[in-house]
PDB file of C-alpha atoms in Angstrom:
ATOM      1  CA  MET A  12       9.508 -91.078   2.550  1.00 40.00           C
ATOM      2  CA  LEU A  13       6.108 -92.351   3.653  1.00 45.00           C
ATOM      3  CA  ALA A  14       6.037 -95.390   5.879  1.00 42.00           C
ATOM      4  CA  PRO A  15       4.041 -98.381   4.634  1.00 39.00           C
ATOM      5  CA  LEU A  16       0.296 -98.166   5.152  1.00 40.00           C
ATOM      6  CA  ALA A  17      -0.548 -99.491   8.601  1.00 39.00           C
ATOM      7  CA  ASP A  18      -2.886-102.472   8.878  1.00 39.00           C
ATOM      8  CA  ALA A  19      -5.573-100.539  10.747  1.00 46.00           C
ATOM      9  CA  ALA A  20      -9.162 -99.403  10.444  1.00 55.00           C
ATOM     10  CA  ASN A  21      -9.323 -96.208   8.435  1.00 71.00           C
ATOM     11  CA  GLY A  22     -11.605 -94.127  10.625  1.00 80.00           C
ATOM     12  CA  ILE A  23     -14.127 -93.643   7.803  1.00 83.00           C
ATOM     13  CA  PRO A  24     -17.648 -94.628   8.946  1.00 79.00           C
ATOM     14  CA  ASP A  25     -18.627 -98.148   7.905  1.00 78.00           C
ATOM     15  CA  HIS A  26     -21.735 -96.927   6.103  1.00 81.00           C
ATOM     16  CA  ALA A  27     -19.808 -94.374   4.016  1.00 84.00           C
ATOM     17  CA  GLU A  28     -19.000 -95.140   0.395  1.00 92.00           C
ATOM     18  CA  THR A  29     -15.350 -94.437  -0.444  1.00 94.00           C
ATOM     19  CA  ARG A  30     -13.215 -93.913  -3.488  1.00 95.00           C
ATOM     20  CA  LEU A  31      -9.478 -93.676  -4.091  1.00 96.00           C
ATOM     21  CA  ILE A  32      -7.841 -90.373  -4.978  1.00 97.00           C
ATOM     22  CA  ASP A  33      -4.191 -89.596  -5.683  1.00 97.00           C
ATOM     23  CA  ILE A  34      -2.154 -87.400  -3.334  1.00 97.00           C
ATOM     24  CA  ALA A  35       1.497 -87.024  -4.314  1.00 95.00           C
ATOM     25  CA  GLY A  36       1.451 -90.463  -5.935  1.00 95.00           C
ATOM     26  CA  HIS A  37      -0.253 -92.205  -3.008  1.00 96.00           C
ATOM     27  CA  PRO A  38      -3.703 -93.796  -3.385  1.00 96.00           C
ATOM     28  CA  VAL A  39      -5.849 -92.474  -0.537  1.00 97.00           C
ATOM     29  CA  PRO A  40      -9.392 -93.586   0.354  1.00 96.00           C
ATOM     30  CA  VAL A  41     -11.806 -90.706   1.003  1.00 97.00           C
ATOM     31  CA  VAL A  42     -15.535 -90.453   1.596  1.00 96.00           C
ATOM     32  CA  LYS A  43     -17.176 -90.350  -1.819  1.00 96.00           C
ATOM     33  CA  GLY A  44     -18.916 -87.014  -2.198  1.00 96.00           C
ATOM     34  CA  GLY A  45     -17.355 -85.805   1.047  1.00 96.00           C
ATOM     35  CA  LEU A  46     -15.929 -82.355   1.534  1.00 97.00           C
ATOM     36  CA  TYR A  47     -12.386 -83.288   0.522  1.00 98.00           C
ATOM     37  CA  ASP A  48     -13.533 -85.363  -2.441  1.00 97.00           C
ATOM     38  CA  ARG A  49     -15.474 -82.399  -3.804  1.00 97.00           C
ATOM     39  CA  TYR A  50     -13.284 -79.416  -2.954  1.00 97.00           C
ATOM     40  CA  ARG A  51      -9.696 -80.504  -2.102  1.00 96.00           C
ATOM     41  CA  SER A  52      -9.384 -78.155   0.917  1.00 97.00           C
ATOM     42  CA  ASN A  53     -11.104 -75.196  -0.727  1.00 97.00           C
ATOM     43  CA  PRO A  54     -14.863 -75.459  -0.140  1.00 98.00           C
ATOM     44  CA  PRO A  55     -16.907 -72.253  -0.396  1.00 98.00           C
ATOM     45  CA  LEU A  56     -18.089 -71.091   3.018  1.00 98.00           C
ATOM     46  CA  ALA A  57     -21.602 -70.992   1.548  1.00 97.00           C
ATOM     47  CA  VAL A  58     -21.403 -74.781   1.150  1.00 97.00           C
ATOM     48  CA  ILE A  59     -20.280 -75.220   4.757  1.00 98.00           C
ATOM     49  CA  GLN A  60     -23.100 -72.984   5.978  1.00 97.00           C
ATOM     50  CA  ALA A  61     -25.667 -74.922   3.957  1.00 97.00           C
ATOM     51  CA  GLU A  62     -24.422 -78.282   5.275  1.00 96.00           C
ATOM     52  CA  ALA A  63     -24.056 -77.089   8.889  1.00 95.00           C
ATOM     53  CA  PRO A  64     -26.435 -74.145   9.317  1.00 95.00           C
ATOM     54  CA  GLY A  65     -25.860 -73.979  13.083  1.00 94.00           C
ATOM     55  CA  LEU A  66     -22.150 -73.160  12.767  1.00 96.00           C
ATOM     56  CA  ASP A  67     -20.825 -69.638  13.251  1.00 97.00           C
ATOM     57  CA  LEU A  68     -18.448 -69.102  10.318  1.00 98.00           C
ATOM     58  CA  GLY A  69     -17.803 -65.405  10.903  1.00 98.00           C
ATOM     59  CA  TRP A  70     -14.166 -65.921  11.926  1.00 98.00           C
ATOM     60  CA  PHE A  71     -13.336 -67.811   8.725  1.00 98.00           C
ATOM     61  CA  LYS A  72     -14.729 -65.005   6.569  1.00 97.00           C
ATOM     62  CA  GLY A  73     -11.776 -62.850   7.656  1.00 97.00           C
ATOM     63  CA  LEU A  74      -9.196 -65.456   6.570  1.00 98.00           C
ATOM     64  CA  GLU A  75      -7.954 -65.787   3.001  1.00 97.00           C
ATOM     65  CA  LYS A  76      -6.959 -69.085   1.424  1.00 98.00           C
ATOM     66  CA  THR A  77      -4.125 -69.248  -1.103  1.00 98.00           C
ATOM     67  CA  GLN A  78      -3.109 -72.078  -3.400  1.00 97.00           C
ATOM     68  CA  VAL A  79       0.170 -73.711  -2.361  1.00 97.00           C
ATOM     69  CA  ASP A  80       2.454 -76.558  -3.392  1.00 96.00           C
ATOM     70  CA  MET A  81       2.923 -78.814  -0.352  1.00 95.00           C
ATOM     71  CA  GLY A  82       4.258 -81.756  -2.305  1.00 95.00           C
ATOM     72  CA  PHE A  83       0.745 -81.751  -3.805  1.00 96.00           C
ATOM     73  CA  ALA A  84      -1.574 -78.931  -4.831  1.00 95.00           C
ATOM     74  CA  SER A  85      -3.622 -77.644  -1.920  1.00 97.00           C
ATOM     75  CA  TYR A  86      -4.856 -74.514  -0.163  1.00 98.00           C
ATOM     76  CA  SER A  87      -3.610 -72.803   2.984  1.00 98.00           C
ATOM     77  CA  PRO A  88      -4.857 -72.448   5.600  1.00 98.00           C
ATOM     78  CA  ASN A  89      -6.819 -75.659   6.047  1.00 98.00           C
ATOM     79  CA  PHE A  90     -10.064 -74.888   7.890  1.00 98.00           C
ATOM     80  CA  TYR A  91     -11.373 -76.859  10.879  1.00 98.00           C
ATOM     81  CA  TYR A  92     -14.950 -75.745  11.508  1.00 98.00           C
ATOM     82  CA  GLN A  93     -16.077 -77.796  14.520  1.00 98.00           C
ATOM     83  CA  ASN A  94     -13.627 -79.488  16.881  1.00 98.00           C
ATOM     84  CA  SER A  95     -12.811 -80.446  20.471  1.00 98.00           C
ATOM     85  CA  ARG A  96      -9.703 -81.415  22.423  1.00 98.00           C
ATOM     86  CA  ILE A  97      -8.243 -82.363  25.785  1.00 98.00           C
ATOM     87  CA  THR A  98      -4.612 -81.543  26.666  1.00 98.00           C
ATOM     88  CA  ALA A  99      -2.365 -82.550  29.551  1.00 98.00           C
ATOM     89  CA  VAL A 100       1.060 -80.966  30.158  1.00 98.00           C
ATOM     90  CA  TYR A 101       3.621 -83.092  32.010  1.00 98.00           C
ATOM     91  CA  THR A 102       7.181 -82.620  33.150  1.00 98.00           C
ATOM     92  CA  ALA A 103       9.704 -84.908  31.424  1.00 98.00           C
ATOM     93  CA  ASP A 104      13.416 -85.687  31.431  1.00 98.00           C
ATOM     94  CA  LEU A 105      15.175 -82.727  29.822  1.00 98.00           C
ATOM     95  CA  GLU A 106      18.146 -84.608  28.398  1.00 98.00           C
ATOM     96  CA  ARG A 107      15.861 -87.192  26.835  1.00 98.00           C
ATOM     97  CA  LEU A 108      13.843 -84.439  25.175  1.00 98.00           C
ATOM     98  CA  ARG A 109      16.976 -82.814  23.780  1.00 98.00           C
ATOM     99  CA  ALA A 110      18.177 -86.165  22.442  1.00 98.00           C
ATOM    100  CA  LEU A 111      14.938 -86.576  20.480  1.00 98.00           C
ATOM    101  CA  MET A 112      15.292 -83.275  18.613  1.00 98.00           C
ATOM    102  CA  PRO A 113      17.464 -83.048  15.458  1.00 97.00           C
ATOM    103  CA  THR A 114      20.703 -81.098  15.855  1.00 97.00           C
ATOM    104  CA  ALA A 115      19.641 -78.549  13.238  1.00 96.00           C
ATOM    105  CA  VAL A 116      16.436 -77.838  15.137  1.00 97.00           C
ATOM    106  CA  LEU A 117      18.249 -77.629  18.489  1.00 96.00           C
ATOM    107  CA  ALA A 118      20.515 -74.964  17.031  1.00 95.00           C
ATOM    108  CA  ARG A 119      17.480 -72.644  16.783  1.00 95.00           C
ATOM    109  CA  THR A 120      15.121 -73.780  19.540  1.00 96.00           C
ATOM    110  CA  GLN A 121      15.368 -75.837  22.729  1.00 96.00           C
ATOM    111  CA  PRO A 122      13.023 -77.490  25.235  1.00 97.00           C
ATOM    112  CA  LEU A 123      11.927 -75.209  28.040  1.00 96.00           C
ATOM    113  CA  GLN A 124      13.566 -76.116  31.350  1.00 94.00           C
ATOM    114  CA  VAL A 125      11.055 -75.591  34.138  1.00 93.00           C
ATOM    115  CA  TRP A 126      13.483 -76.714  36.847  1.00 92.00           C
ATOM    116  CA  PRO A 127      16.858 -78.504  36.791  1.00 94.00           C
ATOM    117  CA  GLY A 128      16.732 -81.562  34.569  1.00 96.00           C
ATOM    118  CA  ARG A 129      13.049 -81.228  33.719  1.00 97.00           C
ATOM    119  CA  GLY A 130      11.310 -80.035  30.580  1.00 97.00           C
ATOM    120  CA  LEU A 131       7.680 -80.133  29.458  1.00 97.00           C
ATOM    121  CA  VAL A 132       5.643 -82.179  27.005  1.00 98.00           C
ATOM    122  CA  ALA A 133       2.040 -81.681  25.910  1.00 98.00           C
ATOM    123  CA  LEU A 134      -0.200 -84.656  25.161  1.00 98.00           C
ATOM    124  CA  THR A 135      -3.332 -83.672  23.251  1.00 98.00           C
ATOM    125  CA  ALA A 136      -6.270 -85.648  21.882  1.00 98.00           C
ATOM    126  CA  TYR A 137      -8.129 -83.890  19.068  1.00 98.00           C
ATOM    127  CA  THR A 138     -11.471 -84.655  17.474  1.00 98.00           C
ATOM    128  CA  TYR A 139     -12.083 -82.836  14.197  1.00 98.00           C
ATOM    129  CA  ASP A 140     -15.790 -83.359  13.628  1.00 97.00           C
ATOM    130  CA  TYR A 141     -16.044 -81.203  10.520  1.00 97.00           C
ATOM    131  CA  CYS A 142     -13.116 -79.851   8.532  1.00 98.00           C
ATOM    132  CA  ASP A 143     -11.805 -79.405   4.986  1.00 98.00           C
ATOM    133  CA  ASN A 144     -10.414 -82.949   5.034  1.00 96.00           C
ATOM    134  CA  ASP A 145     -13.602 -84.548   6.406  1.00 97.00           C
ATOM    135  CA  SER A 146     -13.440 -85.776  10.032  1.00 97.00           C
ATOM    136  CA  TYR A 147     -10.824 -87.637  12.078  1.00 98.00           C
ATOM    137  CA  ASN A 148      -9.156 -88.086  15.465  1.00 98.00           C
ATOM    138  CA  GLU A 149      -5.534 -87.251  16.232  1.00 98.00           C
ATOM    139  CA  ILE A 150      -3.147 -87.575  19.177  1.00 98.00           C
ATOM    140  CA  ALA A 151      -0.239 -85.114  19.479  1.00 98.00           C
ATOM    141  CA  LEU A 152       2.799 -85.602  21.713  1.00 98.00           C
ATOM    142  CA  SER A 153       5.004 -82.504  21.594  1.00 98.00           C
ATOM    143  CA  ILE A 154       7.991 -80.966  23.359  1.00 98.00           C
ATOM    144  CA  ILE A 155       7.290 -77.420  24.539  1.00 98.00           C
ATOM    145  CA  THR A 156      10.091 -75.125  23.281  1.00 97.00           C
ATOM    146  CA  ASN A 157      10.993 -71.474  22.999  1.00 95.00           C
ATOM    147  CA  LYS A 158      10.321 -69.564  19.795  1.00 95.00           C
ATOM    148  CA  PRO A 159      13.243 -70.117  17.371  1.00 94.00           C
ATOM    149  CA  GLY A 160      15.875 -67.425  17.618  1.00 88.00           C
ATOM    150  CA  THR A 161      14.647 -66.060  20.968  1.00 88.00           C
ATOM    151  CA  SER A 162      16.093 -66.426  24.448  1.00 85.00           C
ATOM    152  CA  ASN A 163      15.081 -69.423  26.520  1.00 87.00           C
ATOM    153  CA  PHE A 164      14.423 -68.416  30.124  1.00 86.00           C
ATOM    154  CA  GLY A 165      12.507 -71.543  31.063  1.00 83.00           C
ATOM    155  CA  PRO A 166       9.524 -70.710  33.309  1.00 86.00           C
ATOM    156  CA  LEU A 167       9.627 -67.027  32.313  1.00 88.00           C
ATOM    157  CA  THR A 168       9.450 -67.947  28.628  1.00 89.00           C
ATOM    158  CA  LEU A 169       6.568 -70.325  29.348  1.00 87.00           C
ATOM    159  CA  ALA A 170       4.747 -67.581  31.250  1.00 89.00           C
ATOM    160  CA  GLY A 171       5.266 -65.221  28.318  1.00 91.00           C
ATOM    161  CA  GLN A 172       3.871 -67.750  25.857  1.00 88.00           C
ATOM    162  CA  SER A 173       0.887 -68.349  28.136  1.00 90.00           C
ATOM    163  CA  LEU A 174       0.116 -64.651  28.386  1.00 90.00           C
ATOM    164  CA  SER A 175       0.403 -64.075  24.635  1.00 88.00           C
ATOM    165  CA  LYS A 176      -1.346 -67.384  23.771  1.00 91.00           C
ATOM    166  CA  ASP A 177       1.523 -68.053  21.348  1.00 91.00           C
ATOM    167  CA  PHE A 178       3.050 -71.495  21.969  1.00 95.00           C
ATOM    168  CA  TRP A 179       5.953 -73.252  20.251  1.00 97.00           C
ATOM    169  CA  GLY A 180       6.883 -76.908  20.156  1.00 98.00           C
ATOM    170  CA  TYR A 181       8.525 -79.843  18.424  1.00 98.00           C
ATOM    171  CA  VAL A 182       6.137 -82.681  17.519  1.00 98.00           C
ATOM    172  CA  LEU A 183       7.356 -86.140  18.539  1.00 98.00           C
ATOM    173  CA  LYS A 184       4.387 -88.361  17.676  1.00 98.00           C
ATOM    174  CA  LEU A 185       1.134 -87.731  15.808  1.00 98.00           C
ATOM    175  CA  PRO A 186      -1.033 -90.812  15.177  1.00 98.00           C
ATOM    176  CA  VAL A 187      -4.275 -90.258  13.234  1.00 98.00           C
ATOM    177  CA  ASN A 188      -7.178 -92.502  12.277  1.00 98.00           C
ATOM    178  CA  THR A 189      -7.664 -91.683   8.585  1.00 98.00           C
ATOM    179  CA  GLU A 190      -5.272 -92.252   5.710  1.00 98.00           C
ATOM    180  CA  LEU A 191      -6.203 -88.853   4.284  1.00 98.00           C
ATOM    181  CA  ALA A 192      -4.948 -87.113   7.433  1.00 98.00           C
ATOM    182  CA  ARG A 193      -1.824 -89.295   7.493  1.00 98.00           C
ATOM    183  CA  VAL A 194      -0.708 -88.667   3.913  1.00 98.00           C
ATOM    184  CA  ARG A 195      -1.495 -84.955   4.010  1.00 98.00           C
ATOM    185  CA  GLY A 196       0.381 -84.594   7.295  1.00 98.00           C
ATOM    186  CA  VAL A 197       3.490 -86.498   6.277  1.00 98.00           C
ATOM    187  CA  VAL A 198       3.816 -85.136   2.738  1.00 97.00           C
ATOM    188  CA  GLY A 199       2.491 -81.639   3.299  1.00 97.00           C
ATOM    189  CA  TYR A 200       3.518 -80.729   6.842  1.00 97.00           C
ATOM    190  CA  ASN A 201       6.596 -82.933   7.531  1.00 96.00           C
ATOM    191  CA  LEU A 202       4.853 -84.410  10.572  1.00 98.00           C
ATOM    192  CA  PRO A 203       5.395 -87.855  12.196  1.00 97.00           C
ATOM    193  CA  LYS A 204       1.980 -89.332  11.470  1.00 98.00           C
ATOM    194  CA  TRP A 205       0.905 -92.929  11.204  1.00 97.00           C
ATOM    195  CA  LEU A 206      -2.472 -94.625  10.803  1.00 98.00           C
ATOM    196  CA  THR A 207      -4.094 -96.433  13.706  1.00 98.00           C
ATOM    197  CA  PRO A 208      -7.580 -96.656  15.247  1.00 97.00           C
ATOM    198  CA  ILE A 209      -8.274 -93.874  17.767  1.00 98.00           C
ATOM    199  CA  ASN A 210     -11.644 -94.278  19.442  1.00 97.00           C
ATOM    200  CA  ARG A 211     -13.326 -91.429  21.319  1.00 98.00           C
ATOM    201  CA  ARG A 212     -15.767 -92.275  24.101  1.00 96.00           C
ATOM    202  CA  GLU A 213     -18.156 -89.734  25.559  1.00 95.00           C
ATOM    203  CA  GLU A 214     -18.971 -90.322  29.224  1.00 94.00           C
ATOM    204  CA  ALA A 215     -21.144 -88.407  31.678  1.00 95.00           C
ATOM    205  CA  ASP A 216     -18.217 -86.634  33.334  1.00 97.00           C
ATOM    206  CA  ALA A 217     -15.269 -87.379  31.058  1.00 98.00           C
ATOM    207  CA  VAL A 218     -13.994 -87.780  27.504  1.00 98.00           C
ATOM    208  CA  SER A 219     -11.832 -90.827  26.779  1.00 98.00           C
ATOM    209  CA  TYR A 220      -9.594 -91.763  23.865  1.00 98.00           C
ATOM    210  CA  ASP A 221      -8.425 -95.326  23.245  1.00 98.00           C
ATOM    211  CA  ILE A 222      -5.307 -95.386  21.063  1.00 98.00           C
ATOM    212  CA  VAL A 223      -4.690 -98.726  19.391  1.00 98.00           C
ATOM    213  CA  ASP A 224      -1.226-100.106  18.648  1.00 97.00           C
ATOM    214  CA  ALA A 225      -1.080-100.395  14.854  1.00 94.00           C
ATOM    215  CA  GLN A 226       1.082-103.522  15.007  1.00 93.00           C
ATOM    216  CA  THR A 227      -0.841-105.594  17.591  1.00 95.00           C
ATOM    217  CA  GLY A 228      -4.365-104.230  17.129  1.00 96.00           C
ATOM    218  CA  LYS A 229      -4.714-103.887  20.911  1.00 97.00           C
ATOM    219  CA  VAL A 230      -5.481-100.741  22.889  1.00 98.00           C
ATOM    220  CA  ASP A 231      -2.125 -99.311  23.952  1.00 98.00           C
ATOM    221  CA  VAL A 232      -2.806 -95.873  25.464  1.00 98.00           C
ATOM    222  CA  VAL A 233      -5.930 -94.546  27.155  1.00 98.00           C
ATOM    223  CA  MET A 234      -6.444 -90.833  27.847  1.00 98.00           C
ATOM    224  CA  ARG A 235      -9.387 -89.942  30.081  1.00 98.00           C
ATOM    225  CA  GLY A 236      -9.958 -86.236  30.676  1.00 98.00           C
ATOM    226  CA  ARG A 237     -12.580 -84.702  32.920  1.00 98.00           C
ATOM    227  CA  LYS A 238     -15.321 -82.461  31.580  1.00 98.00           C
ATOM    228  CA  LEU A 239     -14.521 -79.393  33.613  1.00 98.00           C
ATOM    229  CA  GLU A 240     -17.222 -77.145  34.988  1.00 96.00           C
ATOM    230  CA  GLY A 241     -17.196 -73.377  34.738  1.00 96.00           C
ATOM    231  CA  LEU A 242     -16.517 -73.238  31.004  1.00 98.00           C
ATOM    232  CA  SER A 243     -15.638 -69.860  29.558  1.00 98.00           C
ATOM    233  CA  HIS A 244     -17.519 -68.989  26.376  1.00 98.00           C
ATOM    234  CA  GLU A 245     -15.493 -65.861  25.733  1.00 97.00           C
ATOM    235  CA  PRO A 246     -13.779 -66.486  22.362  1.00 97.00           C
ATOM    236  CA  GLU A 247     -10.009 -66.872  22.780  1.00 97.00           C
ATOM    237  CA  LEU A 248      -7.393 -66.985  20.019  1.00 98.00           C
ATOM    238  CA  VAL A 249      -4.456 -69.351  20.557  1.00 98.00           C
ATOM    239  CA  THR A 250      -1.553 -69.978  18.174  1.00 98.00           C
ATOM    240  CA  ASN A 251       0.435 -73.218  18.252  1.00 98.00           C
ATOM    241  CA  SER A 252       3.584 -73.317  16.101  1.00 98.00           C
ATOM    242  CA  PHE A 253       5.933 -76.208  15.410  1.00 98.00           C
ATOM    243  CA  THR A 254       9.485 -76.422  14.103  1.00 97.00           C
ATOM    244  CA  ASN A 255      10.821 -79.387  12.145  1.00 97.00           C
ATOM    245  CA  LEU A 256      12.844 -80.439   9.100  1.00 96.00           C
ATOM    246  CA  ASP A 257      11.301 -80.657   5.642  1.00 94.00           C
ATOM    247  CA  HIS A 258      11.856 -83.563   3.247  1.00 91.00           C
ATOM    248  CA  LEU A 259      15.160 -82.039   2.108  1.00 92.00           C
ATOM    249  CA  GLY A 260      16.435 -81.629   5.663  1.00 93.00           C
ATOM    250  CA  ARG A 261      15.847 -77.867   5.785  1.00 95.00           C
ATOM    251  CA  LEU A 262      14.475 -76.069   8.834  1.00 97.00           C
ATOM    252  CA  ALA A 263      10.781 -75.308   8.519  1.00 97.00           C
ATOM    253  CA  TYR A 264       7.879 -74.209  10.666  1.00 97.00           C
ATOM    254  CA  GLY A 265       4.099 -74.323  10.521  1.00 97.00           C
ATOM    255  CA  TYR A 266       1.346 -73.074  12.766  1.00 98.00           C
ATOM    256  CA  ALA A 267      -2.327 -73.244  13.572  1.00 98.00           C
ATOM    257  CA  THR A 268      -4.453 -70.458  14.993  1.00 98.00           C
ATOM    258  CA  SER A 269      -7.459 -71.619  16.967  1.00 98.00           C
ATOM    259  CA  ARG A 270     -10.558 -69.768  18.096  1.00 98.00           C
ATOM    260  CA  GLN A 271     -11.688 -71.414  21.324  1.00 98.00           C
ATOM    261  CA  THR A 272     -15.366 -70.830  22.098  1.00 98.00           C
ATOM    262  CA  ALA A 273     -15.749 -73.156  25.097  1.00 98.00           C
ATOM    263  CA  HIS A 274     -12.730 -73.796  27.311  1.00 98.00           C
ATOM    264  CA  ALA A 275     -11.542 -74.418  30.856  1.00 98.00           C
ATOM    265  CA  ALA A 276      -8.301 -75.414  32.587  1.00 98.00           C
ATOM    266  CA  SER A 277      -7.314 -77.157  35.802  1.00 98.00           C
ATOM    267  CA  LEU A 278      -4.150 -77.676  37.836  1.00 97.00           C
ATOM    268  CA  LYS A 279      -5.569 -80.723  39.638  1.00 97.00           C
ATOM    269  CA  THR A 280      -3.508 -83.794  38.820  1.00 95.00           C
ATOM    270  CA  ASP A 281      -6.551 -86.074  38.728  1.00 95.00           C
ATOM    271  CA  SER A 282      -8.139 -84.111  35.868  1.00 98.00           C
ATOM    272  CA  MET A 283      -6.446 -86.456  33.395  1.00 98.00           C
ATOM    273  CA  VAL A 284      -5.883 -90.180  33.763  1.00 98.00           C
ATOM    274  CA  LEU A 285      -3.215 -91.613  31.443  1.00 98.00           C
ATOM    275  CA  VAL A 286      -3.064 -95.409  31.174  1.00 98.00           C
ATOM    276  CA  LEU A 287      -0.070 -96.924  29.378  1.00 98.00           C
ATOM    277  CA  GLY A 288       0.039-100.447  27.975  1.00 97.00           C
ATOM    278  CA  ASP A 289       2.901-102.415  26.428  1.00 96.00           C
ATOM    279  CA  GLY A 290       2.746-101.149  22.825  1.00 97.00           C
ATOM    280  CA  SER A 291       5.198 -98.939  20.963  1.00 97.00           C
ATOM    281  CA  LEU A 292       3.630 -95.583  21.902  1.00 98.00           C
ATOM    282  CA  SER A 293       3.439 -96.514  25.580  1.00 98.00           C
ATOM    283  CA  ARG A 294       7.088 -97.577  25.575  1.00 98.00           C
ATOM    284  CA  TYR A 295       8.038 -94.294  23.907  1.00 98.00           C
ATOM    285  CA  ILE A 296       6.129 -92.251  26.492  1.00 98.00           C
ATOM    286  CA  ARG A 297       7.719 -94.177  29.376  1.00 98.00           C
ATOM    287  CA  GLU A 298      11.178 -93.322  28.048  1.00 98.00           C
ATOM    288  CA  LEU A 299      10.337 -89.628  28.506  1.00 98.00           C
ATOM    289  CA  GLN A 300      10.164 -90.229  32.277  1.00 98.00           C
ATOM    290  CA  LEU A 301       7.016 -88.214  32.769  1.00 98.00           C
ATOM    291  CA  GLY A 302       6.563 -86.501  36.095  1.00 97.00           C
ATOM    292  CA  ARG A 303       3.501 -84.811  37.511  1.00 92.00           C
ATOM    293  CA  MET A 304       0.849 -83.260  35.337  1.00 97.00           C
ATOM    294  CA  VAL A 305       1.164 -79.485  35.678  1.00 96.00           C
ATOM    295  CA  LYS A 306      -1.882 -78.375  33.650  1.00 97.00           C
ATOM    296  CA  TYR A 307      -4.997 -79.812  32.036  1.00 98.00           C
ATOM    297  CA  GLU A 308      -7.155 -78.114  29.389  1.00 98.00           C
ATOM    298  CA  TYR A 309     -10.688 -79.097  28.405  1.00 98.00           C
ATOM    299  CA  VAL A 310     -11.775 -77.429  25.169  1.00 98.00           C
ATOM    300  CA  PRO A 311     -15.082 -78.897  23.945  1.00 98.00           C
ATOM    301  CA  ALA A 312     -15.520 -76.320  21.179  1.00 98.00           C
ATOM    302  CA  PHE A 313     -12.982 -74.586  18.965  1.00 98.00           C
ATOM    303  CA  GLN A 314     -12.323 -73.663  15.346  1.00 98.00           C
ATOM    304  CA  SER A 315      -8.913 -73.626  13.711  1.00 98.00           C
ATOM    305  CA  ALA A 316      -6.883 -72.624  10.660  1.00 98.00           C
ATOM    306  CA  LEU A 317      -3.751 -74.669   9.906  1.00 98.00           C
ATOM    307  CA  TYR A 318      -1.155 -72.962   7.692  1.00 98.00           C
ATOM    308  CA  ALA A 319       1.213 -74.704   5.288  1.00 97.00           C
ATOM    309  CA  PRO A 320       4.823 -74.908   6.503  1.00 96.00           C
ATOM    310  CA  LYS A 321       7.429 -72.398   5.400  1.00 95.00           C
ATOM    311  CA  PRO A 322      11.259 -72.258   5.566  1.00 94.00           C
ATOM    312  CA  LEU A 323      12.467 -71.091   8.959  1.00 90.00           C
TER     313      LEU A 323
END
């Protein structure tokens, strides 16, 4: 069941005119005349090209959309045409991570143990500048796991996922800053989303995200990631899959394939600065007992296709 609408700014630009649409019985404000208002996740690529003539849409031309029932009528995959992200991977308390995963999920997949008592979590800030459901910011906190039904050899499994660019995880938290992204994510993808302001700040040498606590209205978490030099512009395909339970308690999985066109990584611990406050998300992160940051990724340009979840 959807949580009550948070008392938070919606993330839609102040100058934009909005209207309410219905998604699975929930009134959702969208930009009037925006991409989602007009096409409900199925815009012709010719429209995208006309609106953003500088974008390379060649990759999307090889992907086929199909109509699906996700608790509402939609199309899969959902296309994300122009995006950026920063990601930091930290060690965390292994037993705490296991305790946060449902028993049914743990029966098929487990957190990767990188050394005794320590697992891994990924904290990612996304900016979707132009996608099928307009634009929004999102913060993902996920446990890194093995692929369901495969052996879990800890560091060896992680190395294998890194080489194949095929990562698996269990999503713990996923705040977003538009109600459209929240409702679609909760109803359609079984994801733990809630609405709160997420403000991106562009600096000379860094990208920062201020995540507001939806209850207090105060900034709770700040992520500040360096703009790394030596970017690779060689296109790289990466798949990120997640396992969870659907609304009937059945095992399910979904995935997104991303085409990264500008990307770099660093092992330096000062590449990301994470500042925690006293709000609910900060308290949750502290309970994970984060250790050192083991990897940072700066991806200022990527495209993505997010597929509807299926039974596992």
